[in-house]
XYZ file of C-alpha atoms in Angstrom:
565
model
C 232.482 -20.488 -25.407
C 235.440 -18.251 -26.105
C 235.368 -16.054 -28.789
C 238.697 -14.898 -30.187
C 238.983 -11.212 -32.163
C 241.607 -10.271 -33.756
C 243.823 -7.234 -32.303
C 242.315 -3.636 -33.871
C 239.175 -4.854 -34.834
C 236.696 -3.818 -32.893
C 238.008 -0.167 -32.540
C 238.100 0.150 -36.857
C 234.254 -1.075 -36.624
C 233.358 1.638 -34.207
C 235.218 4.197 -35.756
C 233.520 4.019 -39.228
C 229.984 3.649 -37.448
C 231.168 7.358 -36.148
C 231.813 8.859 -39.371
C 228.958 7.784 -40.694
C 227.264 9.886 -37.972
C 229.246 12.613 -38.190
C 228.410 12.689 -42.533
C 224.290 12.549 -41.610
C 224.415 15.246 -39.505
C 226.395 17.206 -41.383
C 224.105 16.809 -44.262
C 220.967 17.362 -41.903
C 222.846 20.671 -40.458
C 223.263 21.571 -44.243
C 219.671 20.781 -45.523
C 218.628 23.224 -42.603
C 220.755 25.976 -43.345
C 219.320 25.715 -46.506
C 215.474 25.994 -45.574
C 216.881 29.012 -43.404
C 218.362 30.562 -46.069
C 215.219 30.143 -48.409
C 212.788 31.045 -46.047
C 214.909 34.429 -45.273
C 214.667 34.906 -48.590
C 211.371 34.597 -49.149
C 210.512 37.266 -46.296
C 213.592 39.313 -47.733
C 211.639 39.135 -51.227
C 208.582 40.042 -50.120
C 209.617 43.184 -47.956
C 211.157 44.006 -51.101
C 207.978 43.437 -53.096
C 205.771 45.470 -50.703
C 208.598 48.641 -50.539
C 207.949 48.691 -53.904
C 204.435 48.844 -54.519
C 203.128 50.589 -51.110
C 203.042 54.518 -51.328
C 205.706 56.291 -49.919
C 205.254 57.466 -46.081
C 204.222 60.734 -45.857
C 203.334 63.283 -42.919
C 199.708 62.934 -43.546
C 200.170 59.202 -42.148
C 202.056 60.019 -39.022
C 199.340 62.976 -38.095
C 196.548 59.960 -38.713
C 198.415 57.816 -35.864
C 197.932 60.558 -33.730
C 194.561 61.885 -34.795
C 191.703 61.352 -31.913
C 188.724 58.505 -33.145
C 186.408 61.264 -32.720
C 186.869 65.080 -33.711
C 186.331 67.741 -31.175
C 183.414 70.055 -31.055
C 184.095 73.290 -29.976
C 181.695 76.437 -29.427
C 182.150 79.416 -31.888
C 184.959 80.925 -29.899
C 186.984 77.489 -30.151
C 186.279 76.762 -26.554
C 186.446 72.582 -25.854
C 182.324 71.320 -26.112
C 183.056 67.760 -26.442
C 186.644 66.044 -26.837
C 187.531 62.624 -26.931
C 190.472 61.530 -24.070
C 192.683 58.233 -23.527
C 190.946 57.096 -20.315
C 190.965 54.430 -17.577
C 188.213 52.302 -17.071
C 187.566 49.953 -14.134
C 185.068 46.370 -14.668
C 185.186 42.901 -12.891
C 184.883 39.300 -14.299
C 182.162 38.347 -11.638
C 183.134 34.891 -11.726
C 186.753 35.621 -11.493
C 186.418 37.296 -7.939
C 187.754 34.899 -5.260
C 187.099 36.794 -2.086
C 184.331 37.959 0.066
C 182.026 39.917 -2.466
C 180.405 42.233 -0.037
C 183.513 43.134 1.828
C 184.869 43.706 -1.444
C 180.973 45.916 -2.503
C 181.913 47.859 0.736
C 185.700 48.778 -0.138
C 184.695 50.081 -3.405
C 181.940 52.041 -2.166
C 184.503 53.611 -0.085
C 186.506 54.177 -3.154
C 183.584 55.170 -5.246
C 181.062 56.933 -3.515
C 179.053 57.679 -6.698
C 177.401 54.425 -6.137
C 176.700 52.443 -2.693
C 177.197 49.131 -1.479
C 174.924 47.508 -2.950
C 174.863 48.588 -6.775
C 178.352 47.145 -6.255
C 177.288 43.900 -4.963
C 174.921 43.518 -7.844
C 177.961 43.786 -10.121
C 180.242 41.367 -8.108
C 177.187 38.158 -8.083
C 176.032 39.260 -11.882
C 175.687 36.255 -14.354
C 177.880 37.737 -16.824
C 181.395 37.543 -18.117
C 182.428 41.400 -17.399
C 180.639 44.261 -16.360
C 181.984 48.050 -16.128
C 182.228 49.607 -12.428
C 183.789 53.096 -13.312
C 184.372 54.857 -17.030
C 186.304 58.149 -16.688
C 188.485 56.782 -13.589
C 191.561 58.928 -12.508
C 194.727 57.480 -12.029
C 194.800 57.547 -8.308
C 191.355 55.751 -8.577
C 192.791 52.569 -10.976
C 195.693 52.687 -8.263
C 193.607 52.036 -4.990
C 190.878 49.804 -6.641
C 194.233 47.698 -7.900
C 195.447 47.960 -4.651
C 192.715 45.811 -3.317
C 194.491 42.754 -4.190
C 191.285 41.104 -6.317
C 192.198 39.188 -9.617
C 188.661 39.494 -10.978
C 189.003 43.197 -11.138
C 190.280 44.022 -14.580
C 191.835 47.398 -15.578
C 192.080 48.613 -19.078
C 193.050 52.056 -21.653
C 190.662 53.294 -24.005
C 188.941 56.219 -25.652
C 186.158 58.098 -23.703
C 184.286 61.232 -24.798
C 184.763 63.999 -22.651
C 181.979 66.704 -21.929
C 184.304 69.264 -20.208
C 181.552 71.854 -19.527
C 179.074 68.769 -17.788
C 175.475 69.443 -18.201
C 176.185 73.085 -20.099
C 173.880 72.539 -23.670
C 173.728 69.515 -23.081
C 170.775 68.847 -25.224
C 172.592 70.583 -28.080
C 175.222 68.551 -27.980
C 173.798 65.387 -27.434
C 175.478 61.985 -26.804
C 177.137 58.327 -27.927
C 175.968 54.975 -27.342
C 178.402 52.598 -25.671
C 179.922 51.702 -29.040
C 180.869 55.535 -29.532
C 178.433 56.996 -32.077
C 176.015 59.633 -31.625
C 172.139 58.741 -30.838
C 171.427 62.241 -30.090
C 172.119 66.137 -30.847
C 174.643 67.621 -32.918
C 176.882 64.153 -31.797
C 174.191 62.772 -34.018
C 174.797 64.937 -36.621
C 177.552 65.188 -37.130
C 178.533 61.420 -36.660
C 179.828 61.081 -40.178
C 182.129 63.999 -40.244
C 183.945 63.600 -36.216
C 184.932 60.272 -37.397
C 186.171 60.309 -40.995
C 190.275 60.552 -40.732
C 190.369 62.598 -43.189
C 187.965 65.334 -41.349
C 188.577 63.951 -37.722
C 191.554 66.235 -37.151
C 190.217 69.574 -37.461
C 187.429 70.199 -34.788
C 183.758 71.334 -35.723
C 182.594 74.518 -34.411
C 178.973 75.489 -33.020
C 177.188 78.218 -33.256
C 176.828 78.620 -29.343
C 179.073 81.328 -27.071
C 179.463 79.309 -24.037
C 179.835 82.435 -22.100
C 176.112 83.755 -22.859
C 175.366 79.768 -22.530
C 176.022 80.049 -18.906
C 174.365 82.971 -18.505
C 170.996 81.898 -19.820
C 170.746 78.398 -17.922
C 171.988 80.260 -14.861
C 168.907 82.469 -15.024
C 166.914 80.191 -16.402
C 167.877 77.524 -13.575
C 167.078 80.203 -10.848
C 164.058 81.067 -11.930
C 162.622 77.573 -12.446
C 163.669 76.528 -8.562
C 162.617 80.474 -7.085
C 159.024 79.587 -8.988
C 159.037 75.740 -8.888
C 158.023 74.949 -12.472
C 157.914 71.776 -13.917
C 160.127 72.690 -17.242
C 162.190 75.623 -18.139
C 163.197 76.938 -21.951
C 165.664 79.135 -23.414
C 166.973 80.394 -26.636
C 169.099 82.919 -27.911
C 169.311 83.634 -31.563
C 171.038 85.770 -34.150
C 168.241 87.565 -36.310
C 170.734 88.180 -39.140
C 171.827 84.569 -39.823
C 169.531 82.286 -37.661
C 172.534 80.894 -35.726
C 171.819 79.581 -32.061
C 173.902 81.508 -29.772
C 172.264 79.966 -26.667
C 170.003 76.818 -26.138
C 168.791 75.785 -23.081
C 165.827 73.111 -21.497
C 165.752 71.942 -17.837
C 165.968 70.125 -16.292
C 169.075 69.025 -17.795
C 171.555 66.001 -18.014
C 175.452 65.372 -17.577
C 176.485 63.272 -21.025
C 179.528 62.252 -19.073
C 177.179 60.137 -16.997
C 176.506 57.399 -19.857
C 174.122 55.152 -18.421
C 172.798 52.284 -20.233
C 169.232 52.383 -21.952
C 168.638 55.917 -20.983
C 166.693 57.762 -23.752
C 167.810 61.181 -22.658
C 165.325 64.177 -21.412
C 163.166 65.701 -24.187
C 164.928 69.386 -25.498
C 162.166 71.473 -23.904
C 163.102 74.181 -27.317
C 162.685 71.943 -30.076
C 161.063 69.233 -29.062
C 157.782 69.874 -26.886
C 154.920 71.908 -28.180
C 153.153 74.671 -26.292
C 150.294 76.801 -26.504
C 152.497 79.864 -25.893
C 149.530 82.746 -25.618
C 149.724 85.923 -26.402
C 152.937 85.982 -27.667
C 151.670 85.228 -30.999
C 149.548 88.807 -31.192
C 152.325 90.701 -32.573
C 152.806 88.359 -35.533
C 148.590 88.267 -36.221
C 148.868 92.428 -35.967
C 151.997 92.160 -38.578
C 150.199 90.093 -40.779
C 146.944 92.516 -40.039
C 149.105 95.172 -41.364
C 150.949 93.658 -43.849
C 147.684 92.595 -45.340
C 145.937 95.980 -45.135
C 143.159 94.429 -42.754
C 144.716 97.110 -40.019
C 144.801 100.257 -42.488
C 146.539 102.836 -39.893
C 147.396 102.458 -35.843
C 144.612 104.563 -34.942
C 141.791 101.949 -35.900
C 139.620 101.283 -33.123
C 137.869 97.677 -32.197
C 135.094 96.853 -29.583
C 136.856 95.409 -26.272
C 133.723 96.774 -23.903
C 132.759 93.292 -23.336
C 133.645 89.417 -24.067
C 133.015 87.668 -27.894
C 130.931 84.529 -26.818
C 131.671 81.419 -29.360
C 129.223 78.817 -28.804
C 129.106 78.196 -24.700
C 132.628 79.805 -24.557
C 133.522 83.300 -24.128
C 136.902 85.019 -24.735
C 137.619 87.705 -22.114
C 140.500 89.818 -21.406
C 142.918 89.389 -18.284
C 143.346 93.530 -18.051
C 140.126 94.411 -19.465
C 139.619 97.877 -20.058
C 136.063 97.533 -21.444
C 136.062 100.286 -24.012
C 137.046 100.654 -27.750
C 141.148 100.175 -27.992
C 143.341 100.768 -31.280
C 145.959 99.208 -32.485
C 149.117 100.168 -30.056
C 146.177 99.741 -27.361
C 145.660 96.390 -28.233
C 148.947 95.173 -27.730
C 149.883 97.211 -24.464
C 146.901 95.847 -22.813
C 147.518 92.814 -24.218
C 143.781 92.416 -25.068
C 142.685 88.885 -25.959
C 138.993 90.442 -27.787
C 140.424 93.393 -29.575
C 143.498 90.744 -31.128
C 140.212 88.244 -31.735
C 138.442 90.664 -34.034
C 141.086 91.364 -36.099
C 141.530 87.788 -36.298
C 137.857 87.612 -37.338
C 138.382 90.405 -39.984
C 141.543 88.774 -41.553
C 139.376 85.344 -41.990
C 140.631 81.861 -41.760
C 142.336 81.845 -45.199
C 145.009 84.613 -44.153
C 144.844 83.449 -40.785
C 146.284 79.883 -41.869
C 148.623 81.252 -44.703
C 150.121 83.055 -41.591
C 151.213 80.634 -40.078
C 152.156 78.297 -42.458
C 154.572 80.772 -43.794
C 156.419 81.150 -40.738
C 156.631 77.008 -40.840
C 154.574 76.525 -37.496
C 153.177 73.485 -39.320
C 155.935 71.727 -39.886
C 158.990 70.815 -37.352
C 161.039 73.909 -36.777
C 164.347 74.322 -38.424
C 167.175 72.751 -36.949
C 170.156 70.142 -36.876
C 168.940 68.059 -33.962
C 166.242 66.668 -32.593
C 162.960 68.303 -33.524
C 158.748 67.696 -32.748
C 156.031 68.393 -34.966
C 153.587 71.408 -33.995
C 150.205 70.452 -32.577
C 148.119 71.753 -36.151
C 144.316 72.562 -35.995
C 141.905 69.889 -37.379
C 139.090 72.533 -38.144
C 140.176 76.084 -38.989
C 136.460 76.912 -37.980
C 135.767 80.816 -36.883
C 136.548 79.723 -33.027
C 140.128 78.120 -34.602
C 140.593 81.690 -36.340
C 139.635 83.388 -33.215
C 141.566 81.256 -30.495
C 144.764 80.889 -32.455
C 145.370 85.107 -32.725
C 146.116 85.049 -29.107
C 147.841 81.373 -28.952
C 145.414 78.888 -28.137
C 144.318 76.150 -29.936
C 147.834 75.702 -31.975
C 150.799 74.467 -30.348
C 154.374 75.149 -31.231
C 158.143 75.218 -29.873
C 159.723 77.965 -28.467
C 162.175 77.480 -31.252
C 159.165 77.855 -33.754
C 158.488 81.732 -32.087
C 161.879 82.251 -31.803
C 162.515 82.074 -35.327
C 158.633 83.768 -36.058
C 160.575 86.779 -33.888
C 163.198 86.957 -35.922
C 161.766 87.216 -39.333
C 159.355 89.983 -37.695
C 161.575 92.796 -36.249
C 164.710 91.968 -38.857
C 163.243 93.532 -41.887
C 160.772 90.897 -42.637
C 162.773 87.908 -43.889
C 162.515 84.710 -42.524
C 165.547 82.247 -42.080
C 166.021 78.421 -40.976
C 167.884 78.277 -37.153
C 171.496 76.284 -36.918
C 173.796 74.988 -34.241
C 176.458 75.424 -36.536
C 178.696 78.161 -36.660
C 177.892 80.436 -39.640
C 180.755 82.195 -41.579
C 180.996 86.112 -42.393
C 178.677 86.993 -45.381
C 177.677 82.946 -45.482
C 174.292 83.091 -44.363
C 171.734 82.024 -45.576
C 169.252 84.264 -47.655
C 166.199 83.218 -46.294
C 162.450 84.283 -47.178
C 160.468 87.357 -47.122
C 157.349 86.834 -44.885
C 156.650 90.453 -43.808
C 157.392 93.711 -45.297
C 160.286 95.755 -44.358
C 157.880 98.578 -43.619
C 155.344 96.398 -41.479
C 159.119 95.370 -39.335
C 159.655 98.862 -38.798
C 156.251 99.272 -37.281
C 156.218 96.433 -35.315
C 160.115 97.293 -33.746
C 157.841 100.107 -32.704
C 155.256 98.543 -31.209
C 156.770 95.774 -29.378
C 158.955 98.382 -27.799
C 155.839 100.601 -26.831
C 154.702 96.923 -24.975
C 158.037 97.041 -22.711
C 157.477 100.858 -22.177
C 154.310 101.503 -21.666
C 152.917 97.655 -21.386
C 152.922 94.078 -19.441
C 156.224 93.634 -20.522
C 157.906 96.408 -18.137
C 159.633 93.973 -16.677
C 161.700 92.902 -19.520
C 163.476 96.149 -19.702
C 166.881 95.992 -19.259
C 168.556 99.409 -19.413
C 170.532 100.539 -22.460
C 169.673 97.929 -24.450
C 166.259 98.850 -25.622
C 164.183 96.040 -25.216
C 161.252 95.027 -26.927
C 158.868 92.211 -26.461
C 155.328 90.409 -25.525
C 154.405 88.409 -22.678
C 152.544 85.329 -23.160
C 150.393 83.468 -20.550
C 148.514 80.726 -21.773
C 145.904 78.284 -20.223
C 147.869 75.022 -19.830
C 145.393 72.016 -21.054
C 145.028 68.954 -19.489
C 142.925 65.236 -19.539
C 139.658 67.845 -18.467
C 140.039 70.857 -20.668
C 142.225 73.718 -19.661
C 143.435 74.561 -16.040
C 143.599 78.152 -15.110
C 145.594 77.881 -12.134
C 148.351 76.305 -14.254
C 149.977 78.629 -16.771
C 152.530 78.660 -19.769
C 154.227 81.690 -19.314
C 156.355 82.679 -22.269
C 158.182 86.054 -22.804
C 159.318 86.576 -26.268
C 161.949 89.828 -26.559
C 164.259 91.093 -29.192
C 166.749 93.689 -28.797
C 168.069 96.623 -29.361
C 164.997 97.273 -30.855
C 166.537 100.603 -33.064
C 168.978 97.739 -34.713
C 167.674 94.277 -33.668
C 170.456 91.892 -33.264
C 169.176 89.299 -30.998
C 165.756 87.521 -29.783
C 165.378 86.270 -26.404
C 162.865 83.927 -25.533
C 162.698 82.402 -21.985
C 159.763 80.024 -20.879
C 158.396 78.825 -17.974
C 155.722 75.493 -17.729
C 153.598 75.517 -14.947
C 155.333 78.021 -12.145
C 153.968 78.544 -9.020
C 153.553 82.220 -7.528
C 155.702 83.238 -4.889
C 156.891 86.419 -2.514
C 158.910 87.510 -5.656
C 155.631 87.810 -8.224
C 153.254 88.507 -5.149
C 151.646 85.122 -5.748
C 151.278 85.692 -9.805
C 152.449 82.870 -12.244
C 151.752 85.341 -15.345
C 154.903 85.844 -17.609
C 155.088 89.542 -16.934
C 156.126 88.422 -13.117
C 158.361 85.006 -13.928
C 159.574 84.935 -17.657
C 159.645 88.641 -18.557
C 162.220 89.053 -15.072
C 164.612 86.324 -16.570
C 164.669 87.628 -20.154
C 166.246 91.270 -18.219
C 168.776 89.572 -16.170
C 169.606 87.668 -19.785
C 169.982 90.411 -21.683
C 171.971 92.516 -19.009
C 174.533 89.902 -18.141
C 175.041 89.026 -22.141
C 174.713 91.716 -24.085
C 178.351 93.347 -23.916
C 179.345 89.536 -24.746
C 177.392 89.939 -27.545
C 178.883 92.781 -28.848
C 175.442 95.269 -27.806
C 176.746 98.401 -26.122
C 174.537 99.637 -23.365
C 173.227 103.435 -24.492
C 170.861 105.401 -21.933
C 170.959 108.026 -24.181
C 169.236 106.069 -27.264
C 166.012 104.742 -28.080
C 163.175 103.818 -30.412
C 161.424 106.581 -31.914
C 157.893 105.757 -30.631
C 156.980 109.653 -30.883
C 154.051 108.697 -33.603
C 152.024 106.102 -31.293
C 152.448 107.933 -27.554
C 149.501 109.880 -28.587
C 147.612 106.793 -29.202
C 147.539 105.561 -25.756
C 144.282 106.356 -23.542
C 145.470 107.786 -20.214
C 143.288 107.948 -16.951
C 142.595 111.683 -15.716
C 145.511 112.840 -13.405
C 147.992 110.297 -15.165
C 150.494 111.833 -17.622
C 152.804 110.595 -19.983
């Protein structure tokens, strides 16, 4: 069938259809604009809204942005201790890596010799999602590891603490967990205030001189290989103020090395407990004389032969089997004469002596401390033993800070690792007379003149000091072939500025001590090198020409015929 249509028909029909169109979109285009325009508003509005209510910018904000996580620590001379640094770090998704895993173990050994082919391995074929290979990496190091061509080896910027000085007091300063706080030391310590922005910014300074820092784990280090021992000790501190100038136990650590579940070595200074010997008889004869029990130097008590307790006797190492005074007993270092003074004073002052010089309690400090090994009985053997430092077990922190009190006028004050400012320290307590300090400067000097600790001397700095050698106990009672050996020094002794004591556990005798493990042959030694190398960084001038008036107690001491002063 045909169907006729009129001429111009067809075209009006399509025509409209088309303007139709043209009028939706056109009111589609427009209903956009306008959700465009009200949604730029509505940002617009609120930019507005926030401008006005936020505080104003200020410099404070722009220092934040560039303010480290974590503060620095410096030592007291503002030298870098511990810094936090924008580092590389290199890890692997294990189940990422698509080629050979031990060829790959092998090319980063190559690369990273720290570890062999193997730990690497391990890594690459562990049954988790990401592991770390390298913290710390340089540059050059992300570049050749990325070089490798492996996908599963991931690459990534963040924060790492930085130890620039490596194992130097490192159990001072402690270290951070993998999430970046301190577990241990002053990083412990002083978590709070390294990262609080408003504190962050300004670093925190120790009481440590990393120069005399060096110096005493250098000697310290060189003495523990020349004599083998099994531990090593060191402190230096400031008699005025109690600060720490030097802290040092070996062996040591690196807190770069961060490894995971590592506890960290015990601080041989504040946290193990020694019977430390005979350097406790100065502090008895202090309190002796302090108390009256030792009425003048020239006193006299029976060292002819040993005081039996029960089924043990207490001997002398340099007996000299005859009646000894008071300078006598200390240059001889006589365990019987030291004993009967003991037994005069009685266990009530005996006790009260030590407790007021806090060797019952933890020693004074910021980090990481161990309580002393107390007495259960303070039976006459317990008052006997414990005046030449046996049966009583402290730190070498505990002594240092005993030391202190003694030869600085008598007052006792707590030990920090911080840095203390001029005319800020703290006042302390009086434990000993300032008369009975005088005497005792005396007499400890007398011990490096005249005494076992000759070997402590360290010219121009007049030195004065007491070796200890104690017994070291073990699962059978105490072994005399293994010793403690402690020497415990101050100096100058005219003006005392500094104690210095070094410790040794368990040395063996060599060509050096002519076979001896005492501490007038291996600790006495270290404290001279110690003193030499940091007094003029301590501000101690060397003077030949000076010394302690000992004029009064010369007379005192017995010489053999043909032997003069």
């Amino acid at each position: 069938m045909i169907v006729l249509v009129a001429p111009g028909t067809g075209d009006k029909r399509k025509a409209g259809g088309q303007v139709a169109l043209v009028q939706t979109a056109q009111a589609r285009l427009m209903v956009l604009m306008l959700l465009f325009a009200a949604g730029i508003a509505l940002v617009l509005a609120r930019l507005a809204m926030l401008a006005v209510m936020a505080e104003p910018a200020s410099g404070r904000d722009a220092a934040a942005a560039l303010t480290p996580i974590r503060g620095d620590i410096v030592d007291r001379n503002g030298v870098a201790l511990a810094r936090t640094i924008d580092a590389w770090s290199i890890g692997v998704h294990p189940d990422r890596v698509i080629g050979d895993k031990m060829k790959l173990a092998e090319e980063l050994a190559v690369l990273m010799p720290e570890q062999d082919a193997g730990f690497y391995y391990k890594a690459l074929t562990s049954p988790v999602s990401f592991t770390y290979l390298s913290r710390r990496a340089l540059p050059e190091l992300v570049n050749a590891v990325n070089a490798l061509g492996e996908p599963g080896i991931a690459f990534a910027r963040e924060p790492e603490r930085l130890y620039p000085q490596t194992t130097l007091a490192a159990h001072a300063l402690g270290r951070l967990n993998f999430d970046g706080h301190g577990v241990t030391g002053m990083e412990k310590v002083l978590d709070a205030e390294l990262t609080n922005p408003a504190m962050r910014g300004r670093p925190v300074a120790l009481s440590i001189d990393l120069r005399v820092q060096g110096a005493l784990e250098s000697e310290l280090g060189r003495s523990m290989a020349a004599f083998q021992a099994a531990g090593a000790a060191g402190v230096i501190l400031d008699v005025a103020t109690g600060e720490v100038r030097a802290i040092a136990s070996l062996p040591s650590f690196n807190p770069n090395k961060l490894v995971r579940g590592e506890s960290g070595l015990l601080n041989n200074v504040t946290q193990s407990v020694y019977e430390l010997g005979s350097t406790f008889k100065p502090l008895v004869m202090a309190e002796a004389l302090d108390t009256g029990v030792v009425p003048d130097m020239g006193k006299r008590y029976d060292a002819t032969a040993p005081i039996r307790i029960g089924r043990f006797q207490i001997r002398d190492d340099h007996a000299q089997k005859r009646w000894l005074n008071v300078p006598e007993t200390l240059v001889h270092s006589s365990n019987i004469a030291t004993a009967r003074i003991a037994d005069e004073m009685g266990q009530a002052r005996m006790e009260h002596l030590f407790r007021k010089l806090g060797f019952d309690t933890a020693p004074d400090i910021e980090i990481e401390k161990a309580r002393p090994l107390w007495p259960h009985n303070w039976g006459r053997s317990t008052t006997l033993t414990t005046a030449y430092g046996h049966g009583i077990a402290v730190t070498p922190l505990h002594l240092a800070s005993a030391y202190a009190a003694m030869v600085n006028g008598g007052v006792w004050r707590p030990a920090t690792l911080r840095k203390v400012e001029a005319g800020q320290a703290p006042k302390g307590r009086r434990v000993f007379s300032e008369q009975t300090s005088a005497r005792m400067r005396q007499l400890m000097r007398l011990v490096v003149l005249e005494g076992t600790g000759r070997k402590g001397e360290a010219p121009g700095y007049r030195v004065g000091g007491k070796t200890g050698t104690a017994e070291k106990p073990g699962a059978g009672g105490y072994n005399r072939r293994v010793n403690v050996s402690t020497f415990a020094a101050a100096f100058p002794m005219d003006a005392p500025r500094y104690v210095v004591i070094v410790m040794l556990d368990a040395p063996k005798g060599n060509a050096e001590s002519f076979g001896l493990t005492t501490a007038a042959w291996t600790a006495a030694p270290v404290v001279s090198r110690v003193i030499s190398r940091t007094g003029p960084i301590l501000g101690v001038v060397p003077e030949l020409t000076r010394d302690v008036d000992v004029s009064d107690l010369m007379p005192l001491l017995w010489r053999a015929p043909g032997k003069g002063h």
